[in-house]
Amino acid sequence: LINNWEATYFDFTADKLFSIAQRGAEIGCELFVLDDGWFGKRNIDNCSLGDWVVNEEKLGGTMKELAERINGLGMKMGLWFEPEMVSPDSDLYRAHPDWCLHVEGRPRTEARSQLILDLGRREVQDYIIASVGGVLSAAPISYVKWDMNRNMIEGFSAELPAECRMESQHRYMLGLYRVLEEITSAFPDVLFESCSGGGGRFDCGILHYMPQTWTSDDTDAAERIRIQYGTSLIYPCSSMGAHVSAVPNHQTGRSTPFLSRCHVAMGGNFGFELDLTSLSPEDIACAKEAVSTVKRLRRTMQQGEYSRLVNPFEAEGRSAWQFRDAEQVILCVYQDWTVPNPTTWRVKLAGLEEETVYTDPEHGIEATGAALMNIGIPVPQAHEDHESWMYCFTRKGKSISV
């Protein structure tokens, strides 16, 4: 997918969005995601949450018209929502100031200029179901990024009697599950992705309704190696959203090679989150090749067996992982920084058949599974920080035992 958030933030027009989608289609992207800023008066992050009404003036037409333009490129259309939140500066809050979690008679603590709706209340659940469902019914939307961007401070429902208020957060989650049950049942062909400042709510209850999660708002490739490695200890890589973002990275200011950003993002559900129209011809060519590679290998990367080979928390800036199925083995290797006069670094693969010959024609490697697991392959010397390498081995056949 291509998401417009780090490309435009709130500053976009329909033509700008279409130009990014058009470039995405040219390199083989399958889905365009319109992030925050399409609803209410949402040109800045301090208003309009809760007002899930399309800003047709900003989009230059209806959401259906924009989605159909995107569909015309051969791409699907996705949308960002943050349905559990309400901005004090919103029509919803002005109409229902009691609908948020709060303690009567005390100030309401804002974070990111927003409050949390009390999803333990049936009328709040019904409003979210109707408002989100109305947007999805009015346009051909295939994907929803469902965000939740702040912590609960006054985590108590003012509607409950005092003796039941300790139940508020449990009731909230039951209410959220009812909302998700209703919406996902009504729109069974829409892929829902959970986000909570990234992976803040990466749990089995949410995964029941949303089979993938935005792993982290930290999109820096060097950071993401560790984030995705750690997440993979619990969750399958197919559930982790992973995007190629711009450099210098908007969170860390770090610059990493475009190819390395692609290789890291291939460790999860691959996408882009940058302005494709501003990339150099060299980076566009790399992006197109990365998309082609993902399409060719994603069955193995999403459904194959995943092995963590080199732990980035212990290996002084090095890391490696692999994906394997009955047909092929994909090895990904990363090195954070260069060193002078390095010794040869060998990465040993895992789970191969000892007597089977595996071949990687691109790198001129042909070896038995035993050799690849016990001797490993020598990693090229890095010539710049944050280099990466990808190897794709296929089974050639059984070797002759001697």
mmCIF file of C-alpha atoms in Angstrom:
data_model
loop_
_atom_site.group_PDB
_atom_site.id
_atom_site.type_symbol
_atom_site.label_atom_id
_atom_site.label_comp_id
_atom_site.label_asym_id
_atom_site.label_seq_id
_atom_site.Cartn_x
_atom_site.Cartn_y
_atom_site.Cartn_z
ATOM 1 C CA LEU A 1 0.000 0.000 0.000
ATOM 2 C CA ILE A 2 0.875 3.697 -0.192
ATOM 3 C CA ASN A 3 -0.269 5.891 2.716
ATOM 4 C CA ASN A 4 -0.207 9.687 2.352
ATOM 5 C CA TRP A 5 0.368 10.630 6.015
ATOM 6 C CA GLU A 6 4.106 11.347 6.088
ATOM 7 C CA ALA A 7 3.854 12.660 2.520
ATOM 8 C CA THR A 8 1.317 15.407 3.185
ATOM 9 C CA TYR A 9 0.056 15.331 6.782
ATOM 10 C CA PHE A 10 -3.079 17.548 6.740
ATOM 11 C CA ASP A 11 -1.980 19.641 3.768
ATOM 12 C CA PHE A 12 -3.468 17.929 0.728
ATOM 13 C CA THR A 13 -5.915 18.323 -2.125
ATOM 14 C CA ALA A 14 -7.622 15.658 -4.192
ATOM 15 C CA ASP A 15 -5.167 16.300 -7.010
ATOM 16 C CA LYS A 16 -2.173 15.871 -4.690
ATOM 17 C CA LEU A 17 -3.588 12.620 -3.347
ATOM 18 C CA PHE A 18 -4.268 11.392 -6.849
ATOM 19 C CA SER A 19 -0.735 12.211 -7.988
ATOM 20 C CA ILE A 20 0.703 10.096 -5.145
ATOM 21 C CA ALA A 21 -1.719 7.281 -5.941
ATOM 22 C CA GLN A 22 -0.859 7.521 -9.626
ATOM 23 C CA ARG A 23 2.848 7.125 -8.903
ATOM 24 C CA GLY A 24 1.967 4.245 -6.583
ATOM 25 C CA ALA A 25 0.068 2.522 -9.379
ATOM 26 C CA GLU A 26 3.050 2.976 -11.693
ATOM 27 C CA ILE A 27 5.329 1.052 -9.318
ATOM 28 C CA GLY A 28 2.756 -1.672 -8.661
ATOM 29 C CA CYS A 29 1.026 -0.638 -5.418
ATOM 30 C CA GLU A 30 -2.367 -2.216 -4.849
ATOM 31 C CA LEU A 31 -3.941 0.084 -2.243
ATOM 32 C CA PHE A 32 -3.972 3.835 -1.571
ATOM 33 C CA VAL A 33 -4.734 4.893 2.014
ATOM 34 C CA LEU A 34 -6.022 8.372 2.802
ATOM 35 C CA ASP A 35 -4.948 9.130 6.350
ATOM 36 C CA ASP A 36 -6.062 11.852 8.788
ATOM 37 C CA GLY A 37 -7.589 15.134 7.565
ATOM 38 C CA TRP A 38 -10.470 14.139 5.253
ATOM 39 C CA PHE A 39 -13.394 14.881 7.602
ATOM 40 C CA GLY A 40 -15.037 17.788 9.431
ATOM 41 C CA LYS A 41 -12.757 20.836 9.640
ATOM 42 C CA ARG A 42 -9.700 18.678 10.228
ATOM 43 C CA ASN A 43 -6.876 20.778 8.800
ATOM 44 C CA ILE A 44 -5.003 20.569 12.116
ATOM 45 C CA ASP A 45 -4.995 17.976 14.891
ATOM 46 C CA ASN A 46 -6.979 19.941 17.494
ATOM 47 C CA CYS A 47 -10.510 19.582 16.127
ATOM 48 C CA SER A 48 -13.257 17.504 14.481
ATOM 49 C CA LEU A 49 -12.611 14.022 15.891
ATOM 50 C CA GLY A 50 -16.075 12.506 16.147
ATOM 51 C CA ASP A 51 -17.414 14.424 13.152
ATOM 52 C CA TRP A 52 -17.116 11.648 10.570
ATOM 53 C CA VAL A 53 -18.482 13.735 7.729
ATOM 54 C CA VAL A 54 -16.451 13.991 4.499
ATOM 55 C CA ASN A 55 -14.977 17.447 3.852
ATOM 56 C CA GLU A 56 -16.081 17.653 0.226
ATOM 57 C CA GLU A 57 -14.695 21.146 -0.186
ATOM 58 C CA LYS A 58 -11.197 19.920 0.705
ATOM 59 C CA LEU A 59 -11.519 16.789 -1.444
ATOM 60 C CA GLY A 60 -13.100 18.673 -4.321
ATOM 61 C CA GLY A 61 -16.012 16.224 -4.354
ATOM 62 C CA THR A 62 -17.400 13.203 -2.583
ATOM 63 C CA MET A 63 -15.400 10.356 -1.091
ATOM 64 C CA LYS A 64 -17.023 8.069 -3.641
ATOM 65 C CA GLU A 65 -15.710 10.214 -6.490
ATOM 66 C CA LEU A 66 -12.172 10.183 -5.079
ATOM 67 C CA ALA A 67 -12.291 6.431 -4.426
ATOM 68 C CA GLU A 68 -13.515 5.778 -7.956
ATOM 69 C CA ARG A 69 -10.609 7.850 -9.342
ATOM 70 C CA ILE A 70 -8.256 5.683 -7.305
ATOM 71 C CA ASN A 71 -10.033 2.516 -8.449
ATOM 72 C CA GLY A 72 -9.564 3.721 -12.011
ATOM 73 C CA LEU A 73 -5.816 3.338 -11.492
ATOM 74 C CA GLY A 74 -6.327 -0.325 -10.679
ATOM 75 C CA MET A 75 -5.906 0.345 -6.941
ATOM 76 C CA LYS A 76 -8.163 -0.090 -3.926
ATOM 77 C CA MET A 77 -8.968 2.766 -1.535
ATOM 78 C CA GLY A 78 -8.430 2.887 2.235
ATOM 79 C CA LEU A 79 -9.340 5.399 4.965
ATOM 80 C CA TRP A 80 -8.068 6.396 8.403
ATOM 81 C CA PHE A 81 -10.475 6.736 11.348
ATOM 82 C CA GLU A 82 -10.075 7.395 15.052
ATOM 83 C CA PRO A 83 -13.631 6.546 16.128
ATOM 84 C CA GLU A 84 -13.080 6.195 19.873
ATOM 85 C CA MET A 85 -11.998 9.817 20.273
ATOM 86 C CA VAL A 86 -13.727 13.188 20.367
ATOM 87 C CA SER A 87 -12.276 16.671 20.029
ATOM 88 C CA PRO A 88 -13.672 19.340 22.387
ATOM 89 C CA ASP A 89 -13.803 21.476 19.234
ATOM 90 C CA SER A 90 -16.301 19.273 17.403
ATOM 91 C CA ASP A 91 -19.997 19.204 16.652
ATOM 92 C CA LEU A 92 -20.253 15.869 18.460
ATOM 93 C CA TYR A 93 -18.793 17.225 21.693
ATOM 94 C CA ARG A 94 -20.897 20.357 21.566
ATOM 95 C CA ALA A 95 -23.997 18.196 21.216
ATOM 96 C CA HIS A 96 -22.968 15.527 23.754
ATOM 97 C CA PRO A 97 -20.312 16.801 26.218
ATOM 98 C CA ASP A 98 -21.309 13.992 28.606
ATOM 99 C CA TRP A 99 -20.354 11.224 26.161
ATOM 100 C CA CYS A 100 -16.649 11.216 27.058
ATOM 101 C CA LEU A 101 -14.957 9.432 29.949
ATOM 102 C CA HIS A 102 -14.769 11.985 32.768
ATOM 103 C CA VAL A 103 -15.249 12.607 36.461
ATOM 104 C CA GLU A 104 -18.088 14.987 37.253
ATOM 105 C CA GLY A 105 -16.964 18.286 38.738
ATOM 106 C CA ARG A 106 -13.321 17.842 37.727
ATOM 107 C CA PRO A 107 -11.368 19.135 34.715
ATOM 108 C CA ARG A 108 -11.265 16.808 31.720
ATOM 109 C CA THR A 109 -7.692 15.935 30.856
ATOM 110 C CA GLU A 110 -6.951 16.379 27.175
ATOM 111 C CA ALA A 111 -4.123 14.675 25.330
ATOM 112 C CA ARG A 112 -3.454 15.522 21.706
ATOM 113 C CA SER A 113 -6.415 17.913 22.079
ATOM 114 C CA GLN A 114 -8.803 14.986 22.406
ATOM 115 C CA LEU A 115 -10.921 13.105 24.903
ATOM 116 C CA ILE A 116 -12.032 9.466 24.904
ATOM 117 C CA LEU A 117 -15.626 8.548 24.191
ATOM 118 C CA ASP A 118 -17.321 6.336 26.776
ATOM 119 C CA LEU A 119 -17.787 3.163 24.763
ATOM 120 C CA GLY A 120 -19.477 1.507 27.720
ATOM 121 C CA ARG A 121 -22.565 3.529 26.770
ATOM 122 C CA ARG A 122 -24.917 2.006 24.222
ATOM 123 C CA GLU A 123 -25.756 5.325 22.561
ATOM 124 C CA VAL A 124 -22.047 6.033 21.985
ATOM 125 C CA GLN A 125 -21.571 2.597 20.438
ATOM 126 C CA ASP A 126 -24.575 3.166 18.182
ATOM 127 C CA TYR A 127 -23.226 6.546 17.070
ATOM 128 C CA ILE A 128 -19.852 5.089 16.058
ATOM 129 C CA ILE A 129 -21.478 2.185 14.236
ATOM 130 C CA ALA A 130 -23.756 4.541 12.316
ATOM 131 C CA SER A 131 -21.196 7.257 11.521
ATOM 132 C CA VAL A 132 -18.331 4.965 10.444
ATOM 133 C CA GLY A 133 -20.747 2.665 8.650
ATOM 134 C CA GLY A 134 -22.229 5.617 6.805
ATOM 135 C CA VAL A 135 -18.858 6.592 5.358
ATOM 136 C CA LEU A 136 -18.032 3.006 4.358
ATOM 137 C CA SER A 137 -21.459 2.559 2.754
ATOM 138 C CA ALA A 138 -21.127 5.703 0.644
ATOM 139 C CA ALA A 139 -17.838 4.862 -1.112
ATOM 140 C CA PRO A 140 -15.919 1.763 -2.313
ATOM 141 C CA ILE A 141 -13.570 1.524 0.703
ATOM 142 C CA SER A 142 -11.508 -1.671 0.991
ATOM 143 C CA TYR A 143 -9.319 -0.935 4.039
ATOM 144 C CA VAL A 144 -9.674 0.928 7.332
ATOM 145 C CA LYS A 145 -6.855 2.052 9.605
ATOM 146 C CA TRP A 146 -8.552 2.270 13.025
ATOM 147 C CA ASP A 147 -6.459 4.479 15.291
ATOM 148 C CA MET A 148 -6.539 5.075 19.074
ATOM 149 C CA ASN A 149 -3.972 7.666 20.061
ATOM 150 C CA ARG A 150 -4.094 8.444 23.753
ATOM 151 C CA ASN A 151 -4.087 6.853 27.182
ATOM 152 C CA MET A 152 -7.065 6.704 29.509
ATOM 153 C CA ILE A 153 -6.658 9.204 32.338
ATOM 154 C CA GLU A 154 -10.151 9.701 33.763
ATOM 155 C CA GLY A 155 -10.964 6.100 32.918
ATOM 156 C CA PHE A 156 -14.355 6.075 34.579
ATOM 157 C CA SER A 157 -17.873 6.274 33.178
ATOM 158 C CA ALA A 158 -19.910 9.085 34.732
ATOM 159 C CA GLU A 159 -23.032 7.169 33.707
ATOM 160 C CA LEU A 160 -22.349 4.248 36.067
ATOM 161 C CA PRO A 161 -23.280 4.310 39.743
ATOM 162 C CA ALA A 162 -20.333 4.730 42.099
ATOM 163 C CA GLU A 163 -20.250 1.066 43.092
ATOM 164 C CA CYS A 164 -19.814 0.019 39.424
ATOM 165 C CA ARG A 165 -17.272 2.565 38.228
ATOM 166 C CA MET A 166 -14.337 0.213 38.644
ATOM 167 C CA GLU A 167 -15.946 -1.772 35.812
ATOM 168 C CA SER A 168 -15.660 1.157 33.376
ATOM 169 C CA GLN A 169 -12.620 0.051 31.386
ATOM 170 C CA HIS A 170 -13.880 -3.527 31.102
ATOM 171 C CA ARG A 171 -17.246 -2.256 29.911
ATOM 172 C CA TYR A 172 -15.401 0.014 27.485
ATOM 173 C CA MET A 173 -13.665 -2.940 25.827
ATOM 174 C CA LEU A 174 -16.898 -4.942 25.661
ATOM 175 C CA GLY A 175 -18.492 -1.923 23.998
ATOM 176 C CA LEU A 176 -15.603 -1.652 21.555
ATOM 177 C CA TYR A 177 -15.943 -5.339 20.693
ATOM 178 C CA ARG A 178 -19.662 -4.815 20.015
ATOM 179 C CA VAL A 179 -18.827 -1.875 17.721
ATOM 180 C CA LEU A 180 -16.214 -3.917 15.857
ATOM 181 C CA GLU A 181 -18.489 -6.956 15.621
ATOM 182 C CA GLU A 182 -21.233 -4.845 14.058
ATOM 183 C CA ILE A 183 -18.971 -2.969 11.635
ATOM 184 C CA THR A 184 -16.789 -5.867 10.506
ATOM 185 C CA SER A 185 -19.892 -8.023 10.006
ATOM 186 C CA ALA A 186 -21.539 -5.298 7.934
ATOM 187 C CA PHE A 187 -18.390 -4.856 5.826
ATOM 188 C CA PRO A 188 -16.822 -8.338 5.626
ATOM 189 C CA ASP A 189 -14.662 -7.492 2.600
ATOM 190 C CA VAL A 190 -12.947 -4.521 4.276
ATOM 191 C CA LEU A 191 -9.517 -5.174 5.803
ATOM 192 C CA PHE A 192 -9.307 -3.465 9.203
ATOM 193 C CA GLU A 193 -5.902 -2.559 10.656
ATOM 194 C CA SER A 194 -5.564 -1.611 14.310
ATOM 195 C CA CYS A 195 -3.344 1.234 15.443
ATOM 196 C CA SER A 196 -2.756 2.657 18.910
ATOM 197 C CA GLY A 197 0.145 5.053 18.578
ATOM 198 C CA GLY A 198 1.438 2.074 16.663
ATOM 199 C CA GLY A 199 1.264 -1.272 18.482
ATOM 200 C CA GLY A 200 -0.114 -0.021 21.804
ATOM 201 C CA ARG A 201 -3.112 -2.332 21.532
ATOM 202 C CA PHE A 202 -1.637 -5.354 19.764
ATOM 203 C CA ASP A 203 -3.679 -8.068 21.466
ATOM 204 C CA CYS A 204 -5.719 -11.123 20.585
ATOM 205 C CA GLY A 205 -9.073 -9.452 21.241
ATOM 206 C CA ILE A 206 -8.362 -6.730 18.690
ATOM 207 C CA LEU A 207 -6.726 -9.173 16.245
ATOM 208 C CA HIS A 208 -9.997 -11.112 16.186
ATOM 209 C CA TYR A 209 -11.517 -8.154 14.339
ATOM 210 C CA MET A 210 -8.434 -6.544 12.820
ATOM 211 C CA PRO A 211 -5.949 -9.152 11.547
ATOM 212 C CA GLN A 212 -3.055 -6.739 11.273
ATOM 213 C CA THR A 213 -1.671 -3.919 13.407
ATOM 214 C CA TRP A 214 0.414 -0.849 12.651
ATOM 215 C CA THR A 215 3.510 -2.002 14.511
ATOM 216 C CA SER A 216 4.816 1.410 15.589
ATOM 217 C CA ASP A 217 4.617 5.095 14.688
ATOM 218 C CA ASP A 218 8.422 4.956 14.742
ATOM 219 C CA THR A 219 9.119 4.325 11.055
ATOM 220 C CA ASP A 220 12.919 4.721 11.179
ATOM 221 C CA ALA A 221 14.383 1.596 9.540
ATOM 222 C CA ALA A 222 17.181 1.149 12.100
ATOM 223 C CA GLU A 223 14.641 1.364 14.924
ATOM 224 C CA ARG A 224 12.169 -0.854 13.121
ATOM 225 C CA ILE A 225 14.640 -3.753 12.942
ATOM 226 C CA ARG A 226 14.456 -4.027 16.731
ATOM 227 C CA ILE A 227 10.749 -3.227 16.939
ATOM 228 C CA GLN A 228 9.793 -5.869 14.394
ATOM 229 C CA TYR A 229 12.270 -8.424 15.764
ATOM 230 C CA GLY A 230 10.784 -8.056 19.245
ATOM 231 C CA THR A 231 7.193 -8.087 18.023
ATOM 232 C CA SER A 232 7.859 -11.297 16.096
ATOM 233 C CA LEU A 233 8.499 -13.106 19.386
ATOM 234 C CA ILE A 234 4.738 -13.047 19.976
ATOM 235 C CA TYR A 235 2.995 -12.174 16.716
ATOM 236 C CA PRO A 236 3.318 -13.458 13.133
ATOM 237 C CA CYS A 237 4.978 -11.123 10.655
ATOM 238 C CA SER A 238 1.816 -11.173 8.526
ATOM 239 C CA SER A 239 0.086 -9.181 11.293
ATOM 240 C CA MET A 240 2.709 -6.387 11.416
ATOM 241 C CA GLY A 241 2.283 -3.290 9.251
ATOM 242 C CA ALA A 242 5.705 -2.075 8.023
ATOM 243 C CA HIS A 243 6.288 0.932 5.755
ATOM 244 C CA VAL A 244 9.124 2.576 3.859
ATOM 245 C CA SER A 245 9.252 6.198 5.040
ATOM 246 C CA ALA A 246 11.135 9.344 4.026
ATOM 247 C CA VAL A 247 14.620 10.402 5.104
ATOM 248 C CA PRO A 248 15.769 12.146 7.135
ATOM 249 C CA ASN A 249 13.241 10.182 9.181
ATOM 250 C CA HIS A 250 10.533 12.387 10.668
ATOM 251 C CA GLN A 251 10.908 10.850 14.136
ATOM 252 C CA THR A 252 14.654 10.371 14.508
ATOM 253 C CA GLY A 253 16.247 12.527 11.815
ATOM 254 C CA ARG A 254 18.294 9.498 10.703
ATOM 255 C CA SER A 255 19.006 8.762 7.043
ATOM 256 C CA THR A 256 19.169 5.182 5.826
ATOM 257 C CA PRO A 257 19.556 3.794 2.279
ATOM 258 C CA PHE A 258 16.317 3.361 0.349
ATOM 259 C CA LEU A 259 17.024 -0.315 -0.327
ATOM 260 C CA SER A 260 17.568 -0.991 3.378
ATOM 261 C CA ARG A 261 14.265 0.694 4.214
ATOM 262 C CA CYS A 262 12.604 -1.620 1.709
ATOM 263 C CA HIS A 263 14.297 -4.722 3.121
ATOM 264 C CA VAL A 264 13.222 -3.858 6.681
ATOM 265 C CA ALA A 265 9.630 -3.207 5.592
ATOM 266 C CA MET A 266 9.601 -6.606 3.905
ATOM 267 C CA GLY A 267 9.761 -8.052 7.421
ATOM 268 C CA GLY A 268 6.045 -7.285 7.785
ATOM 269 C CA ASN A 269 3.087 -6.255 5.633
ATOM 270 C CA PHE A 270 4.900 -4.056 3.162
ATOM 271 C CA GLY A 271 3.946 -0.496 2.236
ATOM 272 C CA PHE A 272 5.137 3.068 1.639
ATOM 273 C CA GLU A 273 4.527 6.174 3.737
ATOM 274 C CA LEU A 274 6.211 9.011 1.860
ATOM 275 C CA ASP A 275 5.705 11.259 -1.142
ATOM 276 C CA LEU A 276 6.384 9.009 -4.121
ATOM 277 C CA THR A 277 6.195 12.024 -6.439
ATOM 278 C CA SER A 278 9.313 13.543 -4.854
ATOM 279 C CA LEU A 279 11.577 10.485 -5.092
ATOM 280 C CA SER A 280 14.608 10.395 -7.373
ATOM 281 C CA PRO A 281 14.469 8.179 -10.474
ATOM 282 C CA GLU A 282 16.900 5.813 -8.736
ATOM 283 C CA ASP A 283 14.653 5.463 -5.680
ATOM 284 C CA ILE A 284 11.548 5.018 -7.838
ATOM 285 C CA ALA A 285 13.315 2.193 -9.680
ATOM 286 C CA CYS A 286 14.254 0.644 -6.331
ATOM 287 C CA ALA A 287 10.684 1.009 -5.059
ATOM 288 C CA LYS A 288 9.286 -0.645 -8.179
ATOM 289 C CA GLU A 289 11.725 -3.534 -7.833
ATOM 290 C CA ALA A 290 10.837 -3.875 -4.135
ATOM 291 C CA VAL A 291 7.124 -4.103 -4.932
ATOM 292 C CA SER A 292 7.845 -6.732 -7.575
ATOM 293 C CA THR A 293 9.963 -8.677 -5.072
ATOM 294 C CA VAL A 294 7.254 -8.523 -2.404
ATOM 295 C CA LYS A 295 4.611 -9.815 -4.805
ATOM 296 C CA ARG A 296 6.907 -12.646 -5.872
ATOM 297 C CA LEU A 297 7.921 -13.669 -2.354
ATOM 298 C CA ARG A 298 5.054 -12.653 -0.077
ATOM 299 C CA ARG A 299 3.459 -16.080 0.077
ATOM 300 C CA THR A 300 6.640 -17.351 1.738
ATOM 301 C CA MET A 301 7.089 -14.208 3.861
ATOM 302 C CA GLN A 302 3.479 -14.179 5.078
ATOM 303 C CA GLN A 303 2.788 -17.907 5.410
ATOM 304 C CA GLY A 304 6.199 -19.533 5.733
ATOM 305 C CA GLU A 305 8.125 -20.402 8.887
ATOM 306 C CA TYR A 306 9.946 -17.417 10.389
ATOM 307 C CA SER A 307 13.313 -17.787 12.142
ATOM 308 C CA ARG A 308 15.218 -15.143 14.086
ATOM 309 C CA LEU A 309 18.891 -15.785 13.279
ATOM 310 C CA VAL A 310 20.867 -12.840 14.699
ATOM 311 C CA ASN A 311 19.506 -10.835 17.624
ATOM 312 C CA PRO A 312 19.939 -7.057 17.016
ATOM 313 C CA PHE A 313 19.835 -6.423 20.772
ATOM 314 C CA GLU A 314 22.930 -8.567 21.295
ATOM 315 C CA ALA A 315 24.936 -8.561 18.051
ATOM 316 C CA GLU A 316 26.488 -5.077 18.027
ATOM 317 C CA GLY A 317 24.387 -3.579 15.273
ATOM 318 C CA ARG A 318 23.866 -6.721 13.239
ATOM 319 C CA SER A 319 20.685 -8.681 12.701
ATOM 320 C CA ALA A 320 19.247 -11.361 10.431
ATOM 321 C CA TRP A 321 16.036 -13.297 9.984
ATOM 322 C CA GLN A 322 14.661 -15.740 7.457
ATOM 323 C CA PHE A 323 11.384 -16.996 5.987
ATOM 324 C CA ARG A 324 11.106 -20.573 4.761
ATOM 325 C CA ASP A 325 8.556 -22.821 3.090
ATOM 326 C CA ALA A 326 8.771 -26.030 1.067
ATOM 327 C CA GLU A 327 9.967 -24.195 -2.041
ATOM 328 C CA GLN A 328 12.306 -21.401 -0.969
ATOM 329 C CA VAL A 329 14.228 -19.700 1.816
ATOM 330 C CA ILE A 330 14.447 -15.904 2.081
ATOM 331 C CA LEU A 331 17.282 -14.499 4.171
ATOM 332 C CA CYS A 332 17.393 -10.848 5.258
ATOM 333 C CA VAL A 333 20.592 -9.423 6.773
ATOM 334 C CA TYR A 334 21.154 -5.944 8.256
ATOM 335 C CA GLN A 335 24.203 -4.064 9.536
ATOM 336 C CA ASP A 336 23.757 -0.785 11.388
ATOM 337 C CA TRP A 337 27.222 0.680 10.936
ATOM 338 C CA THR A 338 30.482 0.090 9.131
ATOM 339 C CA VAL A 339 33.743 -0.796 10.889
ATOM 340 C CA PRO A 340 37.346 -0.670 9.610
ATOM 341 C CA ASN A 341 39.109 -3.924 8.724
ATOM 342 C CA PRO A 342 36.168 -6.137 9.714
ATOM 343 C CA THR A 343 36.439 -9.875 10.145
ATOM 344 C CA THR A 344 34.193 -11.932 7.911
ATOM 345 C CA TRP A 345 30.661 -12.118 9.263
ATOM 346 C CA ARG A 346 28.892 -15.381 8.479
ATOM 347 C CA VAL A 347 25.163 -15.858 8.920
ATOM 348 C CA LYS A 348 23.967 -19.404 9.523
ATOM 349 C CA LEU A 349 20.547 -20.369 8.229
ATOM 350 C CA ALA A 350 18.095 -22.585 10.111
ATOM 351 C CA GLY A 351 15.630 -25.400 9.523
ATOM 352 C CA LEU A 352 16.987 -26.608 6.180
ATOM 353 C CA GLU A 353 17.267 -30.198 4.958
ATOM 354 C CA GLU A 354 20.913 -31.153 5.407
ATOM 355 C CA GLU A 355 21.365 -33.114 2.161
ATOM 356 C CA THR A 356 19.291 -30.836 -0.065
ATOM 357 C CA VAL A 357 21.154 -28.393 -2.315
ATOM 358 C CA TYR A 358 19.949 -24.799 -2.157
ATOM 359 C CA THR A 359 20.860 -22.232 -4.779
ATOM 360 C CA ASP A 360 20.777 -18.432 -4.990
ATOM 361 C CA PRO A 361 21.738 -17.599 -8.609
ATOM 362 C CA GLU A 362 21.762 -13.837 -8.023
ATOM 363 C CA HIS A 363 24.613 -14.147 -5.504
ATOM 364 C CA GLY A 364 26.258 -17.203 -7.082
ATOM 365 C CA ILE A 365 25.671 -19.422 -4.058
ATOM 366 C CA GLU A 366 25.020 -23.160 -4.255
ATOM 367 C CA ALA A 367 25.364 -25.230 -1.095
ATOM 368 C CA THR A 368 23.808 -28.008 0.904
ATOM 369 C CA GLY A 369 21.507 -27.279 3.764
ATOM 370 C CA ALA A 370 24.162 -28.660 6.103
ATOM 371 C CA ALA A 371 26.731 -26.167 4.807
ATOM 372 C CA LEU A 372 24.328 -23.230 5.015
ATOM 373 C CA MET A 373 23.354 -24.124 8.583
ATOM 374 C CA ASN A 374 26.803 -25.008 9.945
ATOM 375 C CA ILE A 375 29.182 -22.796 7.963
ATOM 376 C CA GLY A 376 26.766 -20.122 6.814
ATOM 377 C CA ILE A 377 27.245 -17.523 4.113
ATOM 378 C CA PRO A 378 29.757 -14.665 4.250
ATOM 379 C CA VAL A 379 28.078 -11.259 4.379
ATOM 380 C CA PRO A 380 29.648 -8.633 2.078
ATOM 381 C CA GLN A 381 31.650 -5.866 3.686
ATOM 382 C CA ALA A 382 29.438 -2.856 4.318
ATOM 383 C CA HIS A 383 30.544 0.382 2.654
ATOM 384 C CA GLU A 384 28.036 2.647 4.399
ATOM 385 C CA ASP A 385 25.970 2.589 7.575
ATOM 386 C CA HIS A 386 22.638 0.744 7.601
ATOM 387 C CA GLU A 387 23.330 -1.547 4.668
ATOM 388 C CA SER A 388 21.239 -4.643 4.076
ATOM 389 C CA TRP A 389 21.189 -7.735 1.875
ATOM 390 C CA MET A 390 18.489 -10.167 0.791
ATOM 391 C CA TYR A 391 19.104 -13.709 -0.429
ATOM 392 C CA CYS A 392 16.534 -16.010 -2.003
ATOM 393 C CA PHE A 393 17.395 -19.712 -2.049
ATOM 394 C CA THR A 394 15.440 -22.344 -3.909
ATOM 395 C CA ARG A 395 15.706 -26.121 -3.551
ATOM 396 C CA LYS A 396 17.774 -27.689 -6.304
ATOM 397 C CA GLY A 397 17.609 -31.317 -5.219
ATOM 398 C CA LYS A 398 19.312 -33.881 -3.051
ATOM 399 C CA SER A 399 23.101 -34.014 -2.936
ATOM 400 C CA ILE A 400 25.085 -37.237 -3.303
ATOM 401 C CA SER A 401 26.092 -38.640 0.048
ATOM 402 C CA VAL A 402 29.793 -39.663 0.294
#
